[in-house]
Tab-separated table of C-alpha atoms in Angstrom:
chain	number	residue	atom	x	y	z
A	56	MET	CA	-0.152	0.358	0.347
A	57	SER	CA	1.485	3.434	-0.994
A	58	ALA	CA	2.003	6.281	1.262
A	59	GLY	CA	-0.508	8.502	-0.257
A	60	LEU	CA	-3.192	5.823	0.416
A	61	VAL	CA	-2.280	5.239	3.559
A	62	ILE	CA	-2.552	9.334	4.108
A	63	LEU	CA	-6.138	9.128	2.544
A	64	ALA	CA	-7.300	6.209	4.697
A	65	VAL	CA	-6.093	8.512	7.951
A	66	VAL	CA	-7.867	11.231	6.593
A	67	ALA	CA	-11.083	9.627	5.689
A	68	ILE	CA	-11.281	8.025	9.139
A	69	ALA	CA	-10.345	11.371	10.621
A	70	ILE	CA	-13.108	13.285	8.630
A	71	VAL	CA	-15.717	10.491	9.618
A	72	GLY	CA	-14.519	11.099	13.144
A	73	PHE	CA	-15.542	14.730	13.108
A	74	PHE	CA	-18.952	14.078	12.048
A	75	VAL	CA	-19.262	11.271	14.774
A	76	GLY	CA	-17.714	13.237	17.128
A	77	ARG	CA	-19.849	16.245	16.765
A	78	THR	CA	-23.140	13.930	16.499
A	79	LYS	CA	-22.529	12.400	19.759
A	80	ALA	CA	-21.676	15.607	21.684
A	81	LEU	CA	-25.216	16.651	20.501
A	82	SER	CA	-26.803	13.348	21.383
A	83	ALA	CA	-24.996	13.488	24.887
A	84	ALA	CA	-26.634	16.864	25.408
A	85	GLY	CA	-29.935	16.071	24.121
A	86	GLY	CA	-30.084	18.386	21.464
A	87	ASP	CA	-29.383	21.217	23.793
A	88	ILE	CA	-26.049	23.116	22.682
A	89	ARG	CA	-26.209	24.790	26.116
A	90	GLN	CA	-25.589	21.821	27.834
A	91	LEU	CA	-22.152	21.483	26.322
A	92	HIS	CA	-19.144	23.065	27.593
A	93	SER	CA	-18.036	24.008	23.960
A	94	LEU	CA	-19.643	24.268	20.392
A	95	PRO	CA	-20.655	20.976	18.758
A	96	SER	CA	-17.807	21.383	15.972
A	97	TYR	CA	-15.622	21.589	18.740
A	98	TYR	CA	-16.252	18.208	19.663
A	99	GLY	CA	-16.139	17.248	16.162
A	100	GLN	CA	-12.309	18.854	15.896
A	101	ALA	CA	-11.318	17.063	18.787
A	102	VAL	CA	-12.075	13.749	17.159
A	103	PHE	CA	-10.452	14.524	13.989
A	104	LEU	CA	-7.241	15.682	15.576
A	105	PHE	CA	-6.749	12.625	17.874
A	106	THR	CA	-7.384	10.700	15.022
A	107	ALA	CA	-5.059	12.156	12.195
A	108	VAL	CA	-2.243	13.566	13.792
A	109	PRO	CA	-0.441	10.627	15.831
A	110	ALA	CA	-1.150	8.110	12.909
A	111	LEU	CA	-0.008	10.931	10.034
A	112	LEU	CA	2.993	11.629	12.314
A	113	VAL	CA	3.848	8.179	12.687
A	114	THR	CA	3.439	7.551	8.739
A	115	PHE	CA	5.673	10.727	7.967
A	116	ALA	CA	8.323	9.456	10.948
A	117	TRP	CA	8.433	6.012	9.243
A	118	LEU	CA	9.110	7.096	5.610
A	119	LEU	CA	12.002	8.872	6.937
A	120	ILE	CA	13.703	5.883	8.860
A	121	GLN	CA	12.398	2.982	6.904
A	122	PRO	CA	14.726	3.889	3.796
A	123	MET	CA	17.886	4.086	6.018
A	124	LEU	CA	16.975	1.067	8.048
A	125	ILE	CA	16.347	-1.226	4.891
A	126	GLU	CA	19.500	0.049	2.837
A	127	GLY	CA	21.838	-0.721	5.896
A	128	ARG	CA	20.338	-4.389	5.851
A	129	ILE	CA	20.419	-4.752	2.090
A	130	SER	CA	23.925	-3.209	1.430
A	131	ASP	CA	25.512	-6.288	3.620
A	132	MET	CA	24.632	-8.396	0.549
A	133	ILE	CA	26.948	-5.989	-1.640
A	134	GLN	CA	30.322	-7.916	-1.609
A	135	PRO	CA	33.534	-5.992	-2.596
A	136	SER	CA	33.895	-7.845	-5.864
A	137	ASP	CA	30.685	-6.199	-6.685
A	138	ILE	CA	32.086	-2.772	-6.658
A	139	ASP	CA	33.857	-2.131	-9.640
A	140	GLU	CA	37.252	0.219	-9.809
A	141	GLY	CA	36.119	3.833	-9.756
A	142	SER	CA	32.903	2.975	-8.305
A	143	SER	CA	31.367	3.152	-4.539
A	144	LEU	CA	28.980	1.431	-2.287
A	145	GLU	CA	26.624	4.570	-2.641
A	146	LEU	CA	26.836	4.166	-6.487
A	147	VAL	CA	26.295	0.514	-6.649
A	148	MET	CA	23.124	0.741	-4.049
A	149	ALA	CA	21.633	3.684	-6.291
A	150	ASP	CA	21.604	1.057	-8.931
A	151	VAL	CA	19.758	-1.332	-6.534
A	152	ARG	CA	17.198	1.314	-5.678
A	153	ARG	CA	16.715	1.895	-9.548
A	154	ILE	CA	16.517	-1.508	-10.412
A	155	SER	CA	13.916	-1.864	-7.258
A	156	ASN	CA	11.729	0.567	-9.008
A	157	GLY	CA	12.005	-0.479	-12.176
A	158	LEU	CA	10.699	-4.283	-11.269
A	159	ASP	CA	7.928	-2.228	-9.565
A	160	THR	CA	7.144	-0.048	-12.791
A	161	ALA	CA	7.291	-3.316	-14.822
A	162	VAL	CA	4.814	-5.046	-12.702
A	163	VAL	CA	2.517	-2.119	-12.463
A	164	ALA	CA	2.721	-1.968	-16.555
A	165	GLY	CA	1.990	-5.629	-16.692
A	166	ALA	CA	5.253	-5.988	-18.362
A	167	MET	CA	6.343	-8.600	-15.519
A	168	THR	CA	4.706	-10.628	-13.064
A	169	GLU	CA	5.204	-11.207	-9.065
A	170	PRO	CA	6.531	-14.807	-9.821
A	171	ASP	CA	9.019	-13.769	-12.531
A	172	ILE	CA	10.578	-11.277	-10.785
A	173	GLN	CA	11.277	-14.396	-7.974
A	174	THR	CA	12.941	-16.358	-10.528
A	175	VAL	CA	14.470	-13.640	-12.671
A	176	THR	CA	18.705	-13.905	-12.838
A	177	THR	CA	21.073	-12.027	-14.359
A	178	GLU	CA	21.386	-14.526	-17.412
A	179	ASN	CA	18.097	-13.571	-18.409
A	180	THR	CA	18.790	-10.966	-20.487
A	181	ASP	CA	15.226	-10.085	-20.726
A	182	VAL	CA	15.100	-7.975	-17.574
A	183	ARG	CA	16.984	-5.621	-18.819
A	184	ALA	CA	15.027	-5.268	-22.020
A	185	VAL	CA	12.238	-5.122	-19.686
A	186	LEU	CA	13.776	-2.489	-17.506
A	187	ALA	CA	14.727	-0.379	-20.456
A	188	GLY	CA	10.965	-0.955	-21.747
A	189	VAL	CA	10.101	1.124	-18.797
A	190	GLY	CA	12.647	3.973	-19.078
A	191	VAL	CA	14.861	2.581	-16.633
A	192	ALA	CA	18.530	2.349	-17.772
A	193	VAL	CA	20.468	-0.067	-16.144
A	194	ALA	CA	24.269	-1.813	-16.802
A	195	SER	CA	24.934	-3.719	-19.426
A	196	ASP	CA	25.865	-6.694	-16.803
A	197	ILE	CA	23.831	-6.709	-13.676
A	198	LYS	CA	25.785	-8.785	-11.111
A	199	PRO	CA	23.973	-11.535	-9.100
A	200	ASN	CA	24.598	-9.711	-5.776
A	201	VAL	CA	23.012	-6.806	-7.258
A	202	LEU	CA	19.863	-8.169	-8.643
A	203	ALA	CA	19.582	-10.280	-5.665
A	204	ALA	CA	19.893	-6.948	-3.552
A	205	SER	CA	17.469	-5.404	-5.397
A	206	ILE	CA	14.805	-7.895	-5.290
A	207	GLU	CA	15.216	-7.850	-1.601
A	208	TYR	CA	15.051	-4.480	-1.200
A	209	ARG	CA	12.102	-4.221	-3.137
A	210	ALA	CA	10.538	-7.214	-1.099
A	211	LYS	CA	11.614	-5.420	2.386
A	212	THR	CA	10.163	-2.314	1.372
A	213	LYS	CA	6.560	-3.576	0.280
A	214	SER	CA	6.281	-5.505	3.696
A	215	ALA	CA	7.694	-2.188	5.481
A	216	ARG	CA	4.827	-0.305	3.676
A	217	GLY	CA	2.058	-2.663	4.707
A	218	TYR	CA	3.130	-2.871	8.309
A	219	MET	CA	3.008	0.854	7.843
A	220	ALA	CA	-0.365	0.964	6.693
A	221	ILE	CA	-1.537	-1.538	9.393
A	222	VAL	CA	0.487	0.868	11.922
A	223	ALA	CA	-1.114	3.990	10.948
A	224	VAL	CA	-4.778	2.683	10.151
A	225	ALA	CA	-4.608	1.470	13.933
A	226	LEU	CA	-3.150	4.315	15.678
A	227	ALA	CA	-6.228	6.534	13.848
A	228	LEU	CA	-9.005	3.927	14.942
A	229	ALA	CA	-7.439	4.328	18.486
A	230	GLY	CA	-7.327	7.786	18.329
A	231	PHE	CA	-10.769	7.933	17.170
A	232	ALA	CA	-12.323	5.344	19.984
A	233	PHE	CA	-10.174	7.630	22.312
A	234	ALA	CA	-11.718	10.822	21.538
A	235	LEU	CA	-14.984	9.768	21.506
A	236	SER	CA	-14.926	7.997	25.137
A	237	LEU	CA	-13.629	11.691	25.895
A	238	THR	CA	-16.901	13.011	24.161
A	239	LYS	CA	-19.099	14.320	27.111
A	240	PRO	CA	-21.184	17.593	27.649
A	241	GLU	CA	-18.569	18.911	30.451
A	242	TYR	CA	-15.238	17.627	28.278
A	243	ARG	CA	-13.453	20.752	27.243
A	244	ALA	CA	-13.223	20.225	23.302
A	245	ARG	CA	-12.389	23.928	22.400
A	246	ASN	CA	-9.531	23.925	24.445
A	247	VAL	CA	-8.051	20.623	22.622
A	248	SER	CA	-9.009	22.683	19.554
A	249	GLU	CA	-7.359	26.109	20.196
A	250	THR	CA	-4.121	24.015	21.482
A	251	ALA	CA	-3.766	22.409	18.483
A	252	ILE	CA	-4.205	25.953	16.496
A	253	LYS	CA	-1.622	27.699	18.720
A	254	SER	CA	0.580	24.583	18.035
A	255	LEU	CA	0.378	24.901	14.111
A	256	LEU	CA	1.076	28.456	14.432
A	257	ILE	CA	4.125	27.915	16.773
A	258	LEU	CA	5.423	25.198	14.095
A	259	SER	CA	4.934	27.679	11.236
A	260	SER	CA	6.813	30.219	12.797
A	261	PHE	CA	9.873	27.631	12.675
A	262	VAL	CA	9.386	26.707	9.221
A	263	ALA	CA	12.199	28.990	8.210
A	264	ILE	CA	14.644	28.327	10.563
A	265	LEU	CA	14.245	24.420	10.209
A	266	THR	CA	14.189	24.932	6.749
A	267	THR	CA	17.166	26.872	6.774
A	268	ILE	CA	18.876	24.313	9.232
A	269	GLY	CA	17.659	21.441	6.457
A	270	ILE	CA	19.198	23.240	3.872
A	271	ILE	CA	22.635	23.658	5.532
A	272	THR	CA	22.263	19.934	6.591
A	273	SER	CA	21.795	18.482	3.176
A	274	LEU	CA	24.629	20.578	1.942
A	275	ILE	CA	27.105	19.776	4.649
A	276	PHE	CA	26.067	15.807	4.455
A	277	GLU	CA	26.331	15.695	0.769
A	278	THR	CA	29.235	17.941	0.485
A	279	SER	CA	31.267	15.483	3.078
A	280	ASN	CA	30.577	12.782	0.465
A	281	PHE	CA	31.874	14.528	-2.634
A	282	PHE	CA	35.235	15.178	-0.769
A	283	ARG	CA	35.667	11.535	0.485
A	284	MET	CA	35.701	11.073	-3.481
A	285	TYR	CA	37.186	14.080	-4.582
A	286	PRO	CA	40.426	15.985	-2.676
A	287	ALA	CA	39.229	19.182	-1.423
A	288	LYS	CA	42.900	20.862	-2.257
A	289	ASP	CA	41.848	20.058	-6.040
A	290	PHE	CA	38.054	21.607	-5.391
A	291	PHE	CA	39.774	24.650	-3.786
A	292	PHE	CA	42.869	25.347	-5.755
A	293	ASN	CA	42.408	23.723	-9.521
A	294	LEU	CA	42.171	26.297	-11.966
A	295	THR	CA	40.266	24.079	-14.121
A	296	TRP	CA	36.605	23.290	-14.286
A	297	ASN	CA	36.241	20.009	-16.907
A	298	PRO	CA	33.976	17.283	-15.219
A	299	GLN	CA	34.047	13.935	-17.256
A	300	PHE	CA	31.207	11.222	-15.993
A	301	THR	CA	33.727	8.441	-17.197
A	302	GLY	CA	36.570	9.486	-14.645
A	303	GLY	CA	39.345	12.046	-14.703
A	304	SER	CA	37.666	15.291	-13.768
A	305	ASP	CA	38.655	18.358	-13.028
A	306	LEU	CA	36.258	20.241	-10.804
A	307	GLY	CA	38.153	23.419	-9.620
A	308	ILE	CA	35.661	25.709	-7.996
A	309	ILE	CA	38.148	29.157	-8.716
A	310	PRO	CA	36.982	29.594	-12.475
A	311	LEU	CA	33.258	29.252	-11.383
A	312	LEU	CA	33.851	31.704	-8.413
A	313	TRP	CA	35.501	34.006	-10.597
A	314	GLY	CA	32.485	34.306	-13.324
A	315	THR	CA	29.921	34.675	-10.690
A	316	LEU	CA	31.820	37.393	-9.014
A	317	TYR	CA	32.523	39.004	-12.291
A	318	VAL	CA	29.206	38.862	-13.325
A	319	SER	CA	27.523	40.119	-10.174
A	320	PHE	CA	29.984	42.798	-10.250
A	321	VAL	CA	29.082	44.367	-13.479
A	322	ALA	CA	25.571	43.784	-12.505
A	323	LEU	CA	25.685	45.880	-9.276
A	324	VAL	CA	28.135	48.736	-10.851
A	325	PHE	CA	25.229	49.122	-13.341
A	326	ALA	CA	22.338	48.723	-10.886
A	327	VAL	CA	23.197	50.395	-7.639
A	328	PRO	CA	24.123	53.967	-8.914
A	329	ILE	CA	21.040	54.177	-11.140
A	330	GLY	CA	18.673	52.449	-8.379
A	331	LEU	CA	20.092	54.735	-5.724
A	332	PHE	CA	19.423	57.917	-7.858
A	333	VAL	CA	16.241	56.580	-8.879
A	334	ALA	CA	15.152	56.268	-5.314
A	335	ILE	CA	16.611	60.164	-4.117
A	336	TYR	CA	14.865	61.604	-7.086
A	337	LEU	CA	11.157	59.832	-6.271
A	338	SER	CA	11.426	60.524	-2.894
A	339	GLU	CA	13.127	63.907	-2.287
A	340	TYR	CA	12.319	65.787	-5.880
A	341	ALA	CA	9.703	64.018	-7.752
A	342	SER	CA	6.230	65.238	-7.612
A	343	SER	CA	3.152	63.088	-6.308
A	344	LYS	CA	1.749	62.760	-9.644
A	345	VAL	CA	5.413	61.767	-11.555
A	346	ARG	CA	5.955	59.328	-8.245
A	347	SER	CA	2.714	57.763	-8.982
A	348	ILE	CA	3.779	57.096	-12.522
A	349	VAL	CA	7.567	56.499	-12.482
A	350	LYS	CA	7.529	53.994	-9.169
A	351	PRO	CA	4.938	51.495	-10.894
A	352	ALA	CA	6.856	51.409	-13.999
A	353	VAL	CA	10.323	51.050	-12.239
A	354	GLU	CA	8.797	48.124	-10.538
A	355	VAL	CA	7.374	46.037	-13.453
A	356	LEU	CA	10.749	45.539	-14.271
A	357	ALA	CA	10.851	43.184	-11.096
A	358	GLY	CA	7.745	41.379	-12.561
A	359	ILE	CA	9.524	40.328	-15.637
A	360	PRO	CA	10.257	36.712	-16.021
A	361	THR	CA	14.288	36.099	-16.152
A	362	ILE	CA	13.868	33.981	-19.507
A	363	VAL	CA	12.665	36.897	-20.619
A	364	TYR	CA	15.634	38.865	-19.501
A	365	GLY	CA	17.640	35.960	-21.006
A	366	LEU	CA	16.185	36.509	-24.354
A	367	PHE	CA	16.760	40.223	-24.229
A	368	ALA	CA	20.493	39.287	-23.604
A	369	LEU	CA	20.749	36.644	-26.346
A	370	ILE	CA	18.750	38.615	-28.949
A	371	THR	CA	19.386	42.203	-28.442
A	372	VAL	CA	22.030	43.367	-25.919
A	373	GLY	CA	24.588	40.451	-26.850
A	374	PRO	CA	24.867	41.147	-30.593
A	375	LEU	CA	24.724	44.883	-29.816
A	376	LEU	CA	27.957	44.639	-27.909
A	377	ARG	CA	29.679	42.346	-30.175
A	378	ASP	CA	28.967	44.165	-33.231
A	379	TYR	CA	29.571	47.605	-31.811
A	380	PHE	CA	32.151	46.951	-29.123
A	381	ALA	CA	33.795	43.511	-28.903
A	382	GLN	CA	34.498	42.991	-32.805
A	383	PRO	CA	35.754	46.498	-33.353
A	384	LEU	CA	38.361	46.969	-30.525
A	385	GLY	CA	39.230	43.111	-31.442
A	386	LEU	CA	38.028	41.879	-28.361
A	387	GLY	CA	35.686	39.091	-29.011
A	388	GLN	CA	33.728	37.398	-31.400
A	389	SER	CA	30.686	36.144	-29.401
A	390	SER	CA	27.467	37.565	-28.224
A	391	SER	CA	27.392	36.030	-24.926
A	392	SER	CA	30.070	37.667	-22.437
A	393	VAL	CA	30.260	38.871	-18.990
A	394	LEU	CA	29.101	42.257	-20.023
A	395	THR	CA	26.052	40.928	-21.683
A	396	ALA	CA	24.578	39.107	-18.699
A	397	GLY	CA	26.075	41.865	-16.149
A	398	LEU	CA	24.219	44.417	-18.024
A	399	VAL	CA	20.774	42.748	-18.561
A	400	MET	CA	21.069	41.581	-14.855
A	401	GLY	CA	21.876	44.952	-13.950
A	402	ILE	CA	18.524	46.028	-15.102
A	403	MET	CA	16.754	43.515	-13.477
A	404	LEU	CA	18.428	44.337	-10.042
A	405	ILE	CA	17.574	48.196	-10.736
A	406	PRO	CA	13.621	47.479	-9.039
A	407	PHE	CA	15.356	45.466	-6.023
A	408	VAL	CA	17.657	48.755	-5.325
A	409	SER	CA	15.561	51.623	-6.112
A	410	SER	CA	12.300	50.323	-4.230
A	411	LEU	CA	13.924	49.516	-1.245
A	412	SER	CA	15.909	52.285	-0.772
A	413	ASP	CA	13.226	54.491	-1.471
A	414	ASP	CA	11.037	52.972	1.044
A	415	VAL	CA	13.969	53.505	3.347
A	416	ILE	CA	14.565	57.192	2.862
A	417	ASN	CA	10.608	57.576	3.127
A	418	ALA	CA	11.042	56.630	6.744
A	419	VAL	CA	13.641	59.319	7.618
A	420	PRO	CA	11.800	61.598	9.926
A	421	GLN	CA	10.686	65.024	8.272
A	422	ALA	CA	11.768	66.477	11.463
A	423	MET	CA	15.476	65.372	10.425
A	424	ARG	CA	14.970	67.342	6.957
A	425	ASP	CA	13.455	70.462	8.514
A	426	GLY	CA	15.933	70.655	10.972
A	427	SER	CA	18.678	70.727	8.359
A	428	TYR	CA	16.462	73.052	6.437
A	429	GLY	CA	16.544	75.664	9.408
A	430	LEU	CA	20.362	75.491	9.705
A	431	GLY	CA	20.612	76.580	6.145
A	432	ALA	CA	21.525	73.665	4.242
A	433	THR	CA	20.419	73.239	0.738
A	434	GLN	CA	18.298	70.176	-0.462
A	435	SER	CA	21.385	68.568	-2.147
A	436	GLU	CA	23.102	69.008	1.183
A	437	THR	CA	20.239	67.382	3.326
A	438	VAL	CA	20.146	64.712	1.045
A	439	LYS	CA	23.914	64.269	1.250
A	440	GLN	CA	24.505	64.762	4.886
A	441	VAL	CA	21.379	63.904	6.658
A	442	ILE	CA	18.871	61.462	4.843
A	443	LEU	CA	21.528	58.946	3.404
A	444	PRO	CA	23.295	58.566	6.702
A	445	ALA	CA	20.251	57.944	8.222
A	446	ALA	CA	19.139	55.535	5.640
A	447	LEU	CA	22.433	53.910	5.198
A	448	PRO	CA	21.486	50.624	6.788
A	449	GLY	CA	18.411	50.202	4.533
A	450	ILE	CA	20.302	51.051	1.636
A	451	VAL	CA	23.070	48.553	2.269
A	452	GLY	CA	20.161	45.927	2.971
A	453	ALA	CA	18.914	46.637	-0.415
A	454	ILE	CA	22.169	46.211	-1.894
A	455	LEU	CA	22.771	42.978	-0.431
A	456	LEU	CA	19.242	41.804	-1.416
A	457	ALA	CA	20.586	42.837	-5.084
A	458	ALA	CA	23.591	41.179	-4.508
A	459	SER	CA	22.393	38.114	-3.380
A	460	ARG	CA	19.950	38.117	-6.326
A	461	ALA	CA	22.759	38.551	-8.767
A	462	ILE	CA	25.224	35.857	-7.362
A	463	GLY	CA	21.766	33.080	-7.327
A	464	GLU	CA	20.844	34.356	-10.904
A	465	THR	CA	20.916	31.433	-13.477
A	466	MET	CA	19.033	31.913	-16.677
A	467	ILE	CA	20.418	35.086	-17.623
A	468	VAL	CA	23.802	33.936	-17.259
A	469	VAL	CA	22.884	30.905	-19.199
A	470	MET	CA	21.568	32.617	-22.221
A	471	GLY	CA	23.714	35.659	-22.042
A	472	ALA	CA	27.346	34.749	-20.512
A	473	GLY	CA	27.604	31.428	-21.868
A	474	ALA	CA	28.852	28.348	-20.194
A	475	ALA	CA	32.424	28.601	-20.470
A	476	ALA	CA	34.278	28.200	-17.313
A	477	LYS	CA	37.706	30.376	-17.339
A	478	LEU	CA	39.947	32.952	-15.830
A	479	SER	CA	39.857	36.207	-17.715
A	480	LEU	CA	39.827	39.657	-17.330
A	481	ASN	CA	38.098	40.420	-20.895
A	482	PRO	CA	34.209	41.290	-20.219
A	483	PHE	CA	33.641	40.333	-23.750
A	484	GLU	CA	34.377	36.892	-23.110
A	485	ALA	CA	31.852	34.249	-22.494
A	486	MET	CA	32.060	32.559	-18.988
A	487	THR	CA	29.586	30.813	-16.628
A	488	THR	CA	28.861	31.074	-12.706
A	489	ILE	CA	28.577	28.596	-9.977
A	490	THR	CA	24.746	28.417	-10.151
A	491	VAL	CA	24.987	27.316	-13.758
A	492	LYS	CA	26.809	24.698	-13.185
A	493	ILE	CA	25.052	23.295	-10.252
A	494	VAL	CA	21.896	22.932	-13.041
A	495	SER	CA	24.272	21.347	-15.405
A	496	GLN	CA	25.763	18.874	-13.011
A	497	LEU	CA	21.699	17.608	-11.718
A	498	THR	CA	20.395	17.995	-15.209
A	499	GLY	CA	18.927	14.173	-16.211
A	500	ASP	CA	18.179	11.049	-14.401
A	501	THR	CA	21.404	11.086	-11.848
A	502	GLU	CA	21.984	9.947	-8.599
A	503	PHE	CA	23.867	11.874	-5.967
A	504	ALA	CA	26.783	9.120	-5.670
A	505	SER	CA	29.275	10.374	-8.214
A	506	PRO	CA	31.836	13.282	-7.794
A	507	GLU	CA	30.870	14.807	-10.933
A	508	THR	CA	27.234	14.894	-9.301
A	509	LEU	CA	28.034	15.600	-5.846
A	510	VAL	CA	29.991	18.701	-6.857
A	511	ALA	CA	26.988	20.436	-6.881
A	512	PHE	CA	26.256	20.209	-3.355
A	513	ALA	CA	29.859	21.496	-2.714
A	514	LEU	CA	29.348	24.495	-5.070
A	515	GLY	CA	26.163	25.068	-3.518
A	516	LEU	CA	27.609	25.141	0.140
A	517	SER	CA	30.326	27.392	-1.034
A	518	LEU	CA	27.921	29.873	-2.664
A	519	PHE	CA	26.456	29.825	1.052
A	520	VAL	CA	29.483	30.681	2.571
A	521	ILE	CA	30.366	33.736	0.310
A	522	THR	CA	26.645	34.885	1.016
A	523	LEU	CA	26.992	34.522	4.505
A	524	GLY	CA	30.091	36.163	4.469
A	525	LEU	CA	28.744	39.174	2.546
A	526	ASN	CA	25.765	39.535	4.907
A	527	VAL	CA	28.500	39.631	7.901
A	528	LEU	CA	30.540	41.813	6.472
A	529	ALA	CA	28.127	44.644	5.667
A	530	LEU	CA	26.470	44.282	9.293
A	531	TYR	CA	29.800	45.167	10.558
A	532	ILE	CA	30.102	47.921	7.869
A	533	VAL	CA	27.075	49.339	8.860
A	534	ARG	CA	27.079	49.436	12.605
A	535	LYS	CA	30.361	51.092	12.714
A	536	TYR	CA	29.765	53.967	10.081
A	537	ARG	CA	25.911	54.899	10.492
A	538	GLU	CA	24.740	57.476	12.452
A	539	GLN	CA	23.553	57.595	15.673
A	540	TYR	CA	20.129	59.872	16.504
A	541	GLU	CA	18.140	60.005	19.686
């Protein structure tokens, strides 16, 4: 029984419990709701919660723990001779899971039957043809232990899912019966419902924290697996990026890091001054009518899909820079370049800088402006010496947001900057970034068990550390140099 059907069964039992609990509460009060401590719906909600919550929690915990336990036992069936040179146990277990899933798909599609699976052997070449027929690619020679492990993995998974269904439904029925036994006129069902809602709100408030912890944990775990297969020294100091899934890869991050920082720098050099000038004009100089037109028009840029920006870079900006600058100056022949991606990305970042900076500048108290004018300062002097220092933390935050957006951008770089990993100062040459290579390494039906795939997590963790460092540096600068006001 699949996990989805188990969850549906538990929810169905809980819904029935809601109506049964509500009806029983009314019946116990003789139809007079004034005899009840809580409204009838609260009694139904209490039965629903006691029925669904424990069963669903156990189901989700089961789904998390089950694969680890089964793989721990199945991996003992794999002998050292089953692991080819250059491979690993993780790669072999990935094949085990793939074959197991393929056998399930073949049974559902009618290409095989359960008796066929129990009697299949590697000498029977039909198994590979059947798996290929359902879209599962396997090695040309499936070793006996690998096939046996796949069959055992499938059997244990199927049995564990059956036990999970029994336990979940039993818990749901037990919770159903327990909640009904509590359903009496004096039972404080409303407190149960409100406590559940409060717990849900508290859990929701922790979603961002738990998500961040989960992301960092997964990155660290997979990165550690990568560094067990590939030397950390070569990753951080190798000047070549040349992944080869057949072996002998050069996975140096430096060319990708250089491309990321170079494109982001060009984008920020273009976006920050323009965005800041737009914000100052709209907040300090523009009339209400002009502001009502210009501000929404600038913010429209933030709503344009990045693929549209990428097409704009590919079709318009790239050829323009190539024909009028790169070729006449002898600096390049390609329309894909750092400058192409940086300029288009800078256009995309303008509303991030201008909108947030505008809001921050408008938040500066009017009394500070009036005091500056009272001391004889001009409007430009007031902007430079009073408003901007007061708004500096928010402006730095806007620039950081724009920088993070630039560092994490992918589509514009793919279409505007190309995919060449190289070290060069020429802005008219094609380069690539970390995010582009993360996508390219994880594209297709891949397992997270080879250095060429796991390098994506090392790249992601490196990008995370860089962004975190920029934020810490910006926080230090803001605290050290911002003006203090009473």
